[in-house]
N, C-alpha and C. Protein backbone atom coordinates (compact mmCIF):
# COMPACT_ATOMS: atom_id res chain seq x y z
N UNK A 1 124.00 102.82 132.90
CA UNK A 1 122.85 102.70 132.08
C UNK A 1 121.73 103.36 132.76
N UNK A 2 121.46 103.40 134.10
CA UNK A 2 120.45 104.05 134.72
C UNK A 2 120.45 105.53 134.64
N UNK A 3 121.74 105.97 134.74
CA UNK A 3 121.97 107.40 134.60
C UNK A 3 121.68 107.88 133.10
N UNK A 4 121.81 107.14 132.12
CA UNK A 4 121.62 107.43 130.83
C UNK A 4 119.94 107.52 130.62
N UNK A 5 119.35 106.54 131.22
CA UNK A 5 117.91 106.49 131.22
C UNK A 5 117.21 107.77 131.91
N UNK A 6 117.84 108.06 133.04
CA UNK A 6 117.33 109.20 133.72
C UNK A 6 117.39 110.57 132.95
N UNK A 7 118.61 110.72 132.33
CA UNK A 7 118.79 111.85 131.49
C UNK A 7 117.88 111.88 130.33
N UNK A 8 117.59 110.75 129.53
CA UNK A 8 116.64 110.68 128.56
C UNK A 8 115.26 111.09 129.01
N UNK A 9 114.90 110.56 130.15
CA UNK A 9 113.56 110.89 130.69
C UNK A 9 113.49 112.32 130.97
N UNK A 10 114.48 112.91 131.68
CA UNK A 10 114.54 114.33 131.88
C UNK A 10 114.40 115.24 130.68
N UNK A 11 115.18 114.89 129.59
CA UNK A 11 115.16 115.52 128.29
C UNK A 11 113.63 115.55 127.76
N UNK A 12 113.13 114.44 127.83
CA UNK A 12 111.66 114.37 127.27
C UNK A 12 110.77 115.18 128.12
N UNK A 13 110.92 115.22 129.31
CA UNK A 13 110.05 115.95 130.13
C UNK A 13 110.20 117.41 129.93
N UNK A 14 111.50 117.92 129.71
CA UNK A 14 111.70 119.38 129.52
C UNK A 14 111.29 119.70 128.09
N UNK A 15 111.23 118.92 127.14
CA UNK A 15 110.81 119.24 125.75
C UNK A 15 109.42 119.61 125.78
N UNK A 16 108.51 118.83 126.32
CA UNK A 16 107.16 119.05 126.34
C UNK A 16 106.56 118.74 124.94
N UNK A 17 105.21 119.00 124.79
CA UNK A 17 104.61 118.72 123.48
C UNK A 17 103.48 119.61 123.40
N UNK A 18 103.36 120.41 122.33
CA UNK A 18 102.24 121.42 122.29
C UNK A 18 100.95 120.86 122.02
N UNK A 19 100.95 119.60 121.37
CA UNK A 19 99.59 119.12 121.04
C UNK A 19 98.96 118.23 122.13
N UNK A 20 99.63 118.09 123.30
CA UNK A 20 99.04 117.44 124.56
C UNK A 20 98.56 118.56 125.45
N UNK A 21 97.35 118.34 125.95
CA UNK A 21 96.93 119.33 126.93
C UNK A 21 97.80 119.40 128.13
N UNK A 22 97.50 120.48 128.85
CA UNK A 22 98.35 120.66 130.03
C UNK A 22 98.23 119.67 131.20
N UNK A 23 97.01 118.97 131.15
CA UNK A 23 96.84 117.87 132.17
C UNK A 23 97.37 116.47 131.69
N UNK A 24 98.16 116.53 130.58
CA UNK A 24 98.70 115.29 130.03
C UNK A 24 97.74 114.25 129.50
N UNK A 25 96.58 114.66 129.07
CA UNK A 25 95.64 113.68 128.47
C UNK A 25 95.72 113.70 127.05
N UNK A 26 95.91 112.53 126.37
CA UNK A 26 96.11 112.45 124.93
C UNK A 26 94.74 112.64 124.37
N UNK A 27 94.71 113.52 123.30
CA UNK A 27 93.54 113.70 122.50
C UNK A 27 93.15 112.72 121.48
N UNK A 28 91.97 112.38 121.26
CA UNK A 28 91.62 111.41 120.18
C UNK A 28 90.67 112.20 119.22
N UNK A 29 90.65 111.81 117.99
CA UNK A 29 89.81 112.38 117.06
C UNK A 29 88.81 111.21 116.52
N UNK A 30 87.52 111.40 116.89
CA UNK A 30 86.56 110.35 116.85
C UNK A 30 85.65 110.78 115.59
N UNK A 31 85.45 109.88 114.78
CA UNK A 31 84.53 110.29 113.47
C UNK A 31 83.44 109.10 113.34
N UNK A 32 82.40 109.52 112.80
CA UNK A 32 81.30 108.50 112.45
C UNK A 32 80.62 108.90 111.21
N UNK A 33 80.46 108.05 110.27
CA UNK A 33 79.77 108.34 108.96
C UNK A 33 78.78 107.14 108.74
N UNK A 34 77.70 107.63 108.14
CA UNK A 34 76.44 106.83 107.80
C UNK A 34 75.72 107.41 106.61
N UNK A 35 75.55 106.40 105.67
CA UNK A 35 74.65 106.81 104.61
C UNK A 35 73.22 106.45 104.82
N UNK A 36 72.29 107.10 104.04
CA UNK A 36 70.84 106.67 104.33
C UNK A 36 70.59 105.16 104.33
N UNK A 37 71.42 104.37 103.78
CA UNK A 37 71.19 102.87 103.59
C UNK A 37 72.13 101.97 104.23
N UNK A 38 73.25 102.62 104.90
CA UNK A 38 74.09 101.81 105.59
C UNK A 38 74.03 102.00 107.06
N UNK A 39 74.79 101.15 107.82
CA UNK A 39 74.90 101.32 109.25
C UNK A 39 76.17 102.23 109.48
N UNK A 40 76.25 102.79 110.68
CA UNK A 40 77.24 103.74 111.07
C UNK A 40 78.76 103.02 111.06
N UNK A 41 79.60 103.80 110.66
CA UNK A 41 81.04 103.39 110.71
C UNK A 41 81.69 104.34 111.62
N UNK A 42 82.27 103.96 112.80
CA UNK A 42 82.89 104.86 113.80
C UNK A 42 84.46 104.34 113.75
N UNK A 43 85.25 105.52 113.63
CA UNK A 43 86.78 105.28 113.65
C UNK A 43 87.22 106.40 114.61
N UNK A 44 88.07 105.93 115.49
CA UNK A 44 88.79 106.82 116.41
C UNK A 44 90.42 106.77 116.30
N UNK A 45 91.03 107.80 116.04
CA UNK A 45 92.48 107.74 115.89
C UNK A 45 93.03 108.82 116.80
N UNK A 46 94.34 108.75 117.08
CA UNK A 46 94.95 109.82 118.01
C UNK A 46 95.06 111.01 117.31
N UNK A 47 94.74 112.25 117.86
CA UNK A 47 94.82 113.48 117.17
C UNK A 47 96.28 113.86 116.65
N UNK A 48 97.21 113.36 117.32
CA UNK A 48 98.64 113.67 116.86
C UNK A 48 98.97 112.95 115.54
N UNK A 49 98.23 111.82 115.30
CA UNK A 49 98.49 111.18 113.99
C UNK A 49 97.92 111.91 112.84
N UNK A 50 97.21 113.02 113.10
CA UNK A 50 96.56 113.66 111.94
C UNK A 50 97.09 115.15 111.89
N UNK A 51 98.22 115.41 112.54
CA UNK A 51 98.78 116.73 112.53
C UNK A 51 99.31 117.04 111.13
N UNK A 52 98.98 118.21 110.69
CA UNK A 52 99.35 118.61 109.30
C UNK A 52 100.99 118.54 109.17
N UNK A 53 101.42 118.00 107.98
CA UNK A 53 102.76 117.81 107.80
C UNK A 53 103.04 118.15 106.29
N UNK A 54 104.09 118.58 105.87
CA UNK A 54 104.41 118.88 104.47
C UNK A 54 104.49 117.65 103.64
N UNK A 55 103.94 117.58 102.51
CA UNK A 55 103.93 116.41 101.67
C UNK A 55 103.42 115.14 102.24
N UNK A 56 102.50 115.33 103.07
CA UNK A 56 101.82 114.13 103.78
C UNK A 56 100.32 114.42 103.78
N UNK A 57 99.50 113.45 103.43
CA UNK A 57 98.08 113.41 103.56
C UNK A 57 97.51 112.35 104.44
N UNK A 58 96.73 112.68 105.34
CA UNK A 58 96.14 111.75 106.33
C UNK A 58 94.71 111.36 105.89
N UNK A 59 94.51 109.96 105.58
CA UNK A 59 93.15 109.74 105.01
C UNK A 59 92.60 108.61 106.03
N UNK A 60 91.24 108.55 105.96
CA UNK A 60 90.52 107.52 106.55
C UNK A 60 89.49 107.05 105.56
N UNK A 61 89.45 105.73 105.52
CA UNK A 61 88.51 105.12 104.59
C UNK A 61 87.28 104.54 105.17
N UNK A 62 86.07 104.86 104.89
CA UNK A 62 84.83 104.40 105.46
C UNK A 62 84.10 103.63 104.44
N UNK A 63 83.85 102.31 104.72
CA UNK A 63 82.95 101.50 103.92
C UNK A 63 81.59 101.77 104.30
N UNK A 64 80.70 101.95 103.29
CA UNK A 64 79.27 102.23 103.60
C UNK A 64 78.40 101.28 102.76
N UNK A 65 78.28 100.01 103.35
CA UNK A 65 77.59 98.84 102.76
C UNK A 65 76.07 98.97 102.86
N UNK A 66 75.39 98.91 101.74
CA UNK A 66 73.94 98.98 101.93
C UNK A 66 73.37 97.78 102.75
N UNK A 67 72.43 98.01 103.64
CA UNK A 67 71.96 97.00 104.58
C UNK A 67 70.61 96.49 103.92
N UNK A 68 70.42 95.17 104.23
CA UNK A 68 69.08 94.65 103.79
C UNK A 68 67.94 95.41 104.49
N UNK A 69 66.86 95.43 103.85
CA UNK A 69 65.68 96.09 104.36
C UNK A 69 65.56 97.56 104.31
N UNK A 70 66.65 98.18 103.84
CA UNK A 70 66.57 99.64 103.79
C UNK A 70 65.90 100.10 102.51
N UNK A 71 65.18 101.28 102.41
CA UNK A 71 64.52 101.63 101.26
C UNK A 71 65.52 102.61 100.50
N UNK A 72 65.77 102.18 99.19
CA UNK A 72 66.65 102.69 98.31
C UNK A 72 65.95 104.03 97.56
N UNK A 73 66.62 105.18 97.58
CA UNK A 73 66.02 106.27 96.80
C UNK A 73 66.64 106.50 95.37
N UNK A 74 67.70 105.86 95.17
CA UNK A 74 68.13 105.94 93.82
C UNK A 74 69.01 104.65 93.46
N UNK A 75 69.61 104.48 92.18
CA UNK A 75 70.45 103.22 91.90
C UNK A 75 71.74 103.39 92.70
N UNK A 76 72.21 104.66 92.94
CA UNK A 76 73.43 104.75 93.67
C UNK A 76 73.39 104.09 95.11
N UNK A 77 72.17 104.19 95.79
CA UNK A 77 72.07 103.63 97.07
C UNK A 77 72.11 102.15 97.15
N UNK A 78 72.05 101.55 95.89
CA UNK A 78 72.16 100.04 95.81
C UNK A 78 73.56 99.65 95.64
N UNK A 79 74.50 100.57 95.40
CA UNK A 79 75.91 100.26 95.18
C UNK A 79 76.67 100.34 96.62
N UNK A 80 77.85 99.67 96.55
CA UNK A 80 78.82 99.81 97.63
C UNK A 80 79.44 101.14 97.61
N UNK A 81 79.40 101.83 98.70
CA UNK A 81 80.13 103.16 98.61
C UNK A 81 81.39 103.09 99.57
N UNK A 82 82.36 103.80 99.22
CA UNK A 82 83.54 103.98 100.04
C UNK A 82 83.96 105.44 100.06
N UNK A 83 83.97 106.01 101.25
CA UNK A 83 84.36 107.45 101.37
C UNK A 83 85.75 107.47 101.83
N UNK A 84 86.57 108.35 101.05
CA UNK A 84 87.92 108.57 101.48
C UNK A 84 87.99 110.02 101.94
N UNK A 85 88.29 110.11 103.24
CA UNK A 85 88.31 111.47 103.82
C UNK A 85 89.77 111.88 104.22
N UNK A 86 90.08 113.03 103.73
CA UNK A 86 91.53 113.57 104.01
C UNK A 86 91.26 114.53 105.21
N UNK A 87 91.93 114.30 106.29
CA UNK A 87 91.85 115.09 107.52
C UNK A 87 93.28 115.60 107.91
N UNK A 88 93.35 116.86 108.19
CA UNK A 88 94.46 117.52 108.77
C UNK A 88 94.17 118.39 109.94
N UNK A 89 94.80 118.16 111.08
CA UNK A 89 94.83 119.03 112.13
C UNK A 89 95.92 119.98 112.18
N UNK A 90 95.79 121.31 112.03
CA UNK A 90 96.81 122.23 112.12
C UNK A 90 97.52 122.11 113.46
N UNK A 91 98.91 122.26 113.62
CA UNK A 91 99.63 122.07 114.85
C UNK A 91 99.23 123.28 115.68
N UNK A 92 99.31 122.98 116.96
CA UNK A 92 99.01 124.10 118.00
C UNK A 92 98.32 123.41 119.11
N UNK A 93 98.17 124.21 120.15
CA UNK A 93 97.70 123.77 121.33
C UNK A 93 96.19 123.35 121.27
N UNK A 94 96.01 122.04 121.46
CA UNK A 94 94.56 121.65 121.50
C UNK A 94 93.96 121.26 120.13
N UNK A 95 94.58 121.54 119.04
CA UNK A 95 94.06 121.25 117.75
C UNK A 95 92.51 121.78 117.60
N UNK A 96 92.40 122.89 117.58
CA UNK A 96 90.91 123.45 117.56
C UNK A 96 90.21 123.62 116.28
N UNK A 97 90.85 123.15 115.13
CA UNK A 97 90.17 123.24 113.84
C UNK A 97 90.69 121.93 113.14
N UNK A 98 89.90 121.57 112.16
CA UNK A 98 90.10 120.36 111.31
C UNK A 98 89.89 120.81 109.94
N UNK A 99 90.76 120.47 108.99
CA UNK A 99 90.58 120.61 107.60
C UNK A 99 90.21 119.33 106.90
N UNK A 100 88.98 119.20 106.33
CA UNK A 100 88.49 117.98 105.94
C UNK A 100 88.06 118.18 104.45
N UNK A 101 88.41 117.06 103.59
CA UNK A 101 88.05 117.10 102.21
C UNK A 101 87.98 115.53 101.90
N UNK A 102 87.72 115.22 100.62
CA UNK A 102 87.63 113.80 100.30
C UNK A 102 86.86 113.59 99.12
N UNK A 103 86.45 112.20 98.90
CA UNK A 103 85.66 111.88 97.88
C UNK A 103 84.94 110.70 98.20
N UNK A 104 83.72 110.53 97.62
CA UNK A 104 82.91 109.35 97.91
C UNK A 104 82.81 108.66 96.51
N UNK A 105 83.27 107.29 96.46
CA UNK A 105 83.14 106.49 95.27
C UNK A 105 82.16 105.29 95.45
N UNK A 106 81.40 105.11 94.36
CA UNK A 106 80.46 103.98 94.37
C UNK A 106 80.90 102.92 93.49
N UNK A 107 80.85 101.66 93.85
CA UNK A 107 81.30 100.49 93.23
C UNK A 107 80.04 99.56 92.90
N UNK A 108 80.21 98.85 91.86
CA UNK A 108 79.18 97.75 91.49
C UNK A 108 79.37 96.60 92.57
N UNK A 109 80.57 96.37 92.96
CA UNK A 109 80.79 95.24 93.96
C UNK A 109 81.91 95.69 94.98
N UNK A 110 81.83 95.08 96.10
CA UNK A 110 82.90 95.38 97.12
C UNK A 110 83.99 94.16 96.89
N UNK A 111 85.12 94.50 96.53
CA UNK A 111 86.15 93.55 96.27
C UNK A 111 87.50 94.02 96.71
N UNK A 112 88.11 93.20 97.44
CA UNK A 112 89.51 93.62 98.05
C UNK A 112 90.49 92.52 97.55
N UNK A 113 91.68 92.97 97.25
CA UNK A 113 92.96 92.20 96.93
C UNK A 113 93.93 92.67 97.97
N UNK A 114 94.59 91.62 98.71
CA UNK A 114 95.59 91.90 99.73
C UNK A 114 95.22 93.07 100.69
N UNK A 115 94.05 93.09 101.05
CA UNK A 115 93.51 94.13 101.91
C UNK A 115 93.17 95.51 101.42
N UNK A 116 93.26 95.75 100.07
CA UNK A 116 93.00 96.93 99.41
C UNK A 116 91.75 96.88 98.66
N UNK A 117 90.95 97.88 98.68
CA UNK A 117 89.79 97.96 97.88
C UNK A 117 90.11 98.04 96.38
N UNK A 118 89.57 97.19 95.55
CA UNK A 118 89.88 97.14 94.10
C UNK A 118 88.65 97.43 93.22
N UNK A 119 88.98 97.78 92.00
CA UNK A 119 87.86 97.88 91.08
C UNK A 119 87.72 99.39 90.67
N UNK A 120 86.89 99.51 89.55
CA UNK A 120 86.64 100.83 89.07
C UNK A 120 85.31 101.29 89.63
N UNK A 121 85.35 102.62 90.10
CA UNK A 121 84.02 103.19 90.65
C UNK A 121 83.17 103.54 89.52
N UNK A 122 81.95 103.40 89.66
CA UNK A 122 80.85 103.69 88.69
C UNK A 122 80.58 105.20 88.86
N UNK A 123 80.81 105.82 89.90
CA UNK A 123 80.69 107.24 90.04
C UNK A 123 81.42 107.81 91.28
N UNK A 124 82.00 108.92 91.18
CA UNK A 124 82.92 109.57 92.09
C UNK A 124 82.30 110.97 92.42
N UNK A 125 82.18 111.27 93.67
CA UNK A 125 81.73 112.60 94.08
C UNK A 125 82.64 113.26 94.98
N UNK A 126 83.24 114.40 94.55
CA UNK A 126 84.24 115.08 95.47
C UNK A 126 83.50 115.72 96.68
N UNK A 127 84.35 115.68 97.75
CA UNK A 127 83.90 116.40 98.98
C UNK A 127 84.87 117.63 99.01
N UNK A 128 84.28 118.91 98.78
CA UNK A 128 85.23 120.07 98.87
C UNK A 128 85.75 120.28 100.31
N UNK A 129 86.95 120.90 100.26
CA UNK A 129 87.64 121.33 101.55
C UNK A 129 86.77 122.19 102.44
N UNK A 130 86.73 121.73 103.72
CA UNK A 130 85.96 122.49 104.68
C UNK A 130 86.89 122.57 105.95
N UNK A 131 86.85 123.74 106.62
CA UNK A 131 87.51 123.89 107.83
C UNK A 131 86.48 123.92 108.90
N UNK A 132 86.60 123.02 109.85
CA UNK A 132 85.62 122.66 110.81
C UNK A 132 86.14 123.14 112.27
N UNK A 133 85.52 124.10 112.90
CA UNK A 133 86.01 124.49 114.30
C UNK A 133 85.53 123.24 115.26
N UNK A 134 86.63 122.98 116.19
CA UNK A 134 86.32 121.86 117.09
C UNK A 134 86.31 122.26 118.52
N UNK A 135 85.41 121.73 119.28
CA UNK A 135 85.24 122.07 120.69
C UNK A 135 85.46 120.59 121.41
N UNK A 136 86.24 120.65 122.41
CA UNK A 136 86.55 119.34 123.09
C UNK A 136 85.31 118.69 123.55
N UNK A 137 85.12 117.36 123.21
CA UNK A 137 83.96 116.39 123.51
C UNK A 137 82.68 116.89 123.04
N UNK A 138 82.65 117.74 121.96
CA UNK A 138 81.27 118.16 121.39
C UNK A 138 81.47 117.75 119.88
N UNK A 139 80.58 116.89 119.40
CA UNK A 139 80.57 116.50 117.99
C UNK A 139 80.19 117.62 117.04
N UNK A 140 80.83 117.57 115.81
CA UNK A 140 80.38 118.70 114.86
C UNK A 140 79.95 117.88 113.58
N UNK A 141 78.93 118.30 113.03
CA UNK A 141 78.33 117.59 111.79
C UNK A 141 79.12 118.36 110.50
N UNK A 142 79.51 117.50 109.64
CA UNK A 142 80.11 118.03 108.29
C UNK A 142 79.26 117.59 107.25
N UNK A 143 78.90 118.45 106.35
CA UNK A 143 77.83 118.12 105.31
C UNK A 143 78.52 117.45 104.16
N UNK A 144 77.92 116.34 103.77
CA UNK A 144 78.51 115.64 102.65
C UNK A 144 77.37 115.33 101.75
N UNK A 145 77.64 115.13 100.38
CA UNK A 145 76.63 114.93 99.38
C UNK A 145 75.92 113.59 99.59
N UNK A 146 74.83 113.36 98.84
CA UNK A 146 74.10 112.05 98.85
C UNK A 146 73.41 111.69 100.22
N UNK A 147 73.26 112.72 101.02
CA UNK A 147 72.55 112.40 102.35
C UNK A 147 73.44 111.73 103.37
N UNK A 148 74.73 111.75 103.20
CA UNK A 148 75.56 111.04 104.05
C UNK A 148 75.93 111.91 105.34
N UNK A 149 75.69 111.35 106.44
CA UNK A 149 75.94 112.05 107.72
C UNK A 149 77.39 111.70 108.15
N UNK A 150 78.14 112.84 108.53
CA UNK A 150 79.47 112.71 109.00
C UNK A 150 79.63 113.59 110.05
N UNK A 151 80.11 113.05 111.33
CA UNK A 151 80.36 113.82 112.50
C UNK A 151 81.82 113.60 112.95
N UNK A 152 82.41 114.61 113.31
CA UNK A 152 83.82 114.56 113.92
C UNK A 152 83.78 115.20 115.35
N UNK A 153 84.63 114.69 116.17
CA UNK A 153 84.88 115.14 117.61
C UNK A 153 86.21 114.95 118.04
N UNK A 154 86.81 115.99 118.59
CA UNK A 154 88.00 115.95 119.43
C UNK A 154 87.63 115.60 120.80
N UNK A 155 88.15 114.51 121.28
CA UNK A 155 87.80 114.03 122.62
C UNK A 155 89.07 113.69 123.53
N UNK A 156 88.90 113.74 124.76
CA UNK A 156 90.01 113.30 125.59
C UNK A 156 89.78 111.96 126.27
N UNK A 157 88.59 111.35 125.80
CA UNK A 157 88.26 109.92 126.32
C UNK A 157 89.08 108.88 125.49
N UNK A 158 89.09 107.73 126.07
CA UNK A 158 89.73 106.62 125.33
C UNK A 158 88.78 105.93 124.27
N UNK A 159 89.38 105.52 123.23
CA UNK A 159 88.45 104.82 122.13
C UNK A 159 87.75 103.58 122.68
C-alpha cells in the first residue's frame, strides 16, 4: 500500500499544473462590489475554480441591499439589487486576464426559497462582456451601470 501511495504522489508531482505559480502558491480571485446605497460585498474564490471550460459558466451572485440612512438618487436605489457576474479565467500560466459579463436585477423584495433568490425582477440591466487584464495583487476596477463599483484582483494571499 505504501508503494502505491508513493507512486501516486510521484505521478502527481511529475504532472504539474500550469495554473499554479512556480513557487506552488495557490492563486485566489478576490472581488468586491458596492452600489451607491449598499455596503461592500467581498467574495474570494480559488482562481482554478474559474478556469474556462466548454459548456460551463462560472457565476458569482452579489446581494446589494440598500442600507438605512443612505440618500437615494432614484427609485431603483430603493430596490434590492442582485448582480450575477459570469467570470472566466482563460487557462494558462498565471491567469493574466479575466472575461467578465453579467446582469444586475432589481427586485421589489428580497425573498429566498431553499436558499435561492426568488421573484420577478422589476428591471434587469445587462453587463456587456469585458476582458480585464490582471496583475498579481493589484485590484482592477470594472465599470458597471447604475454607479456600481466592482473591483477584481488576482492574489496569492489567503482569503
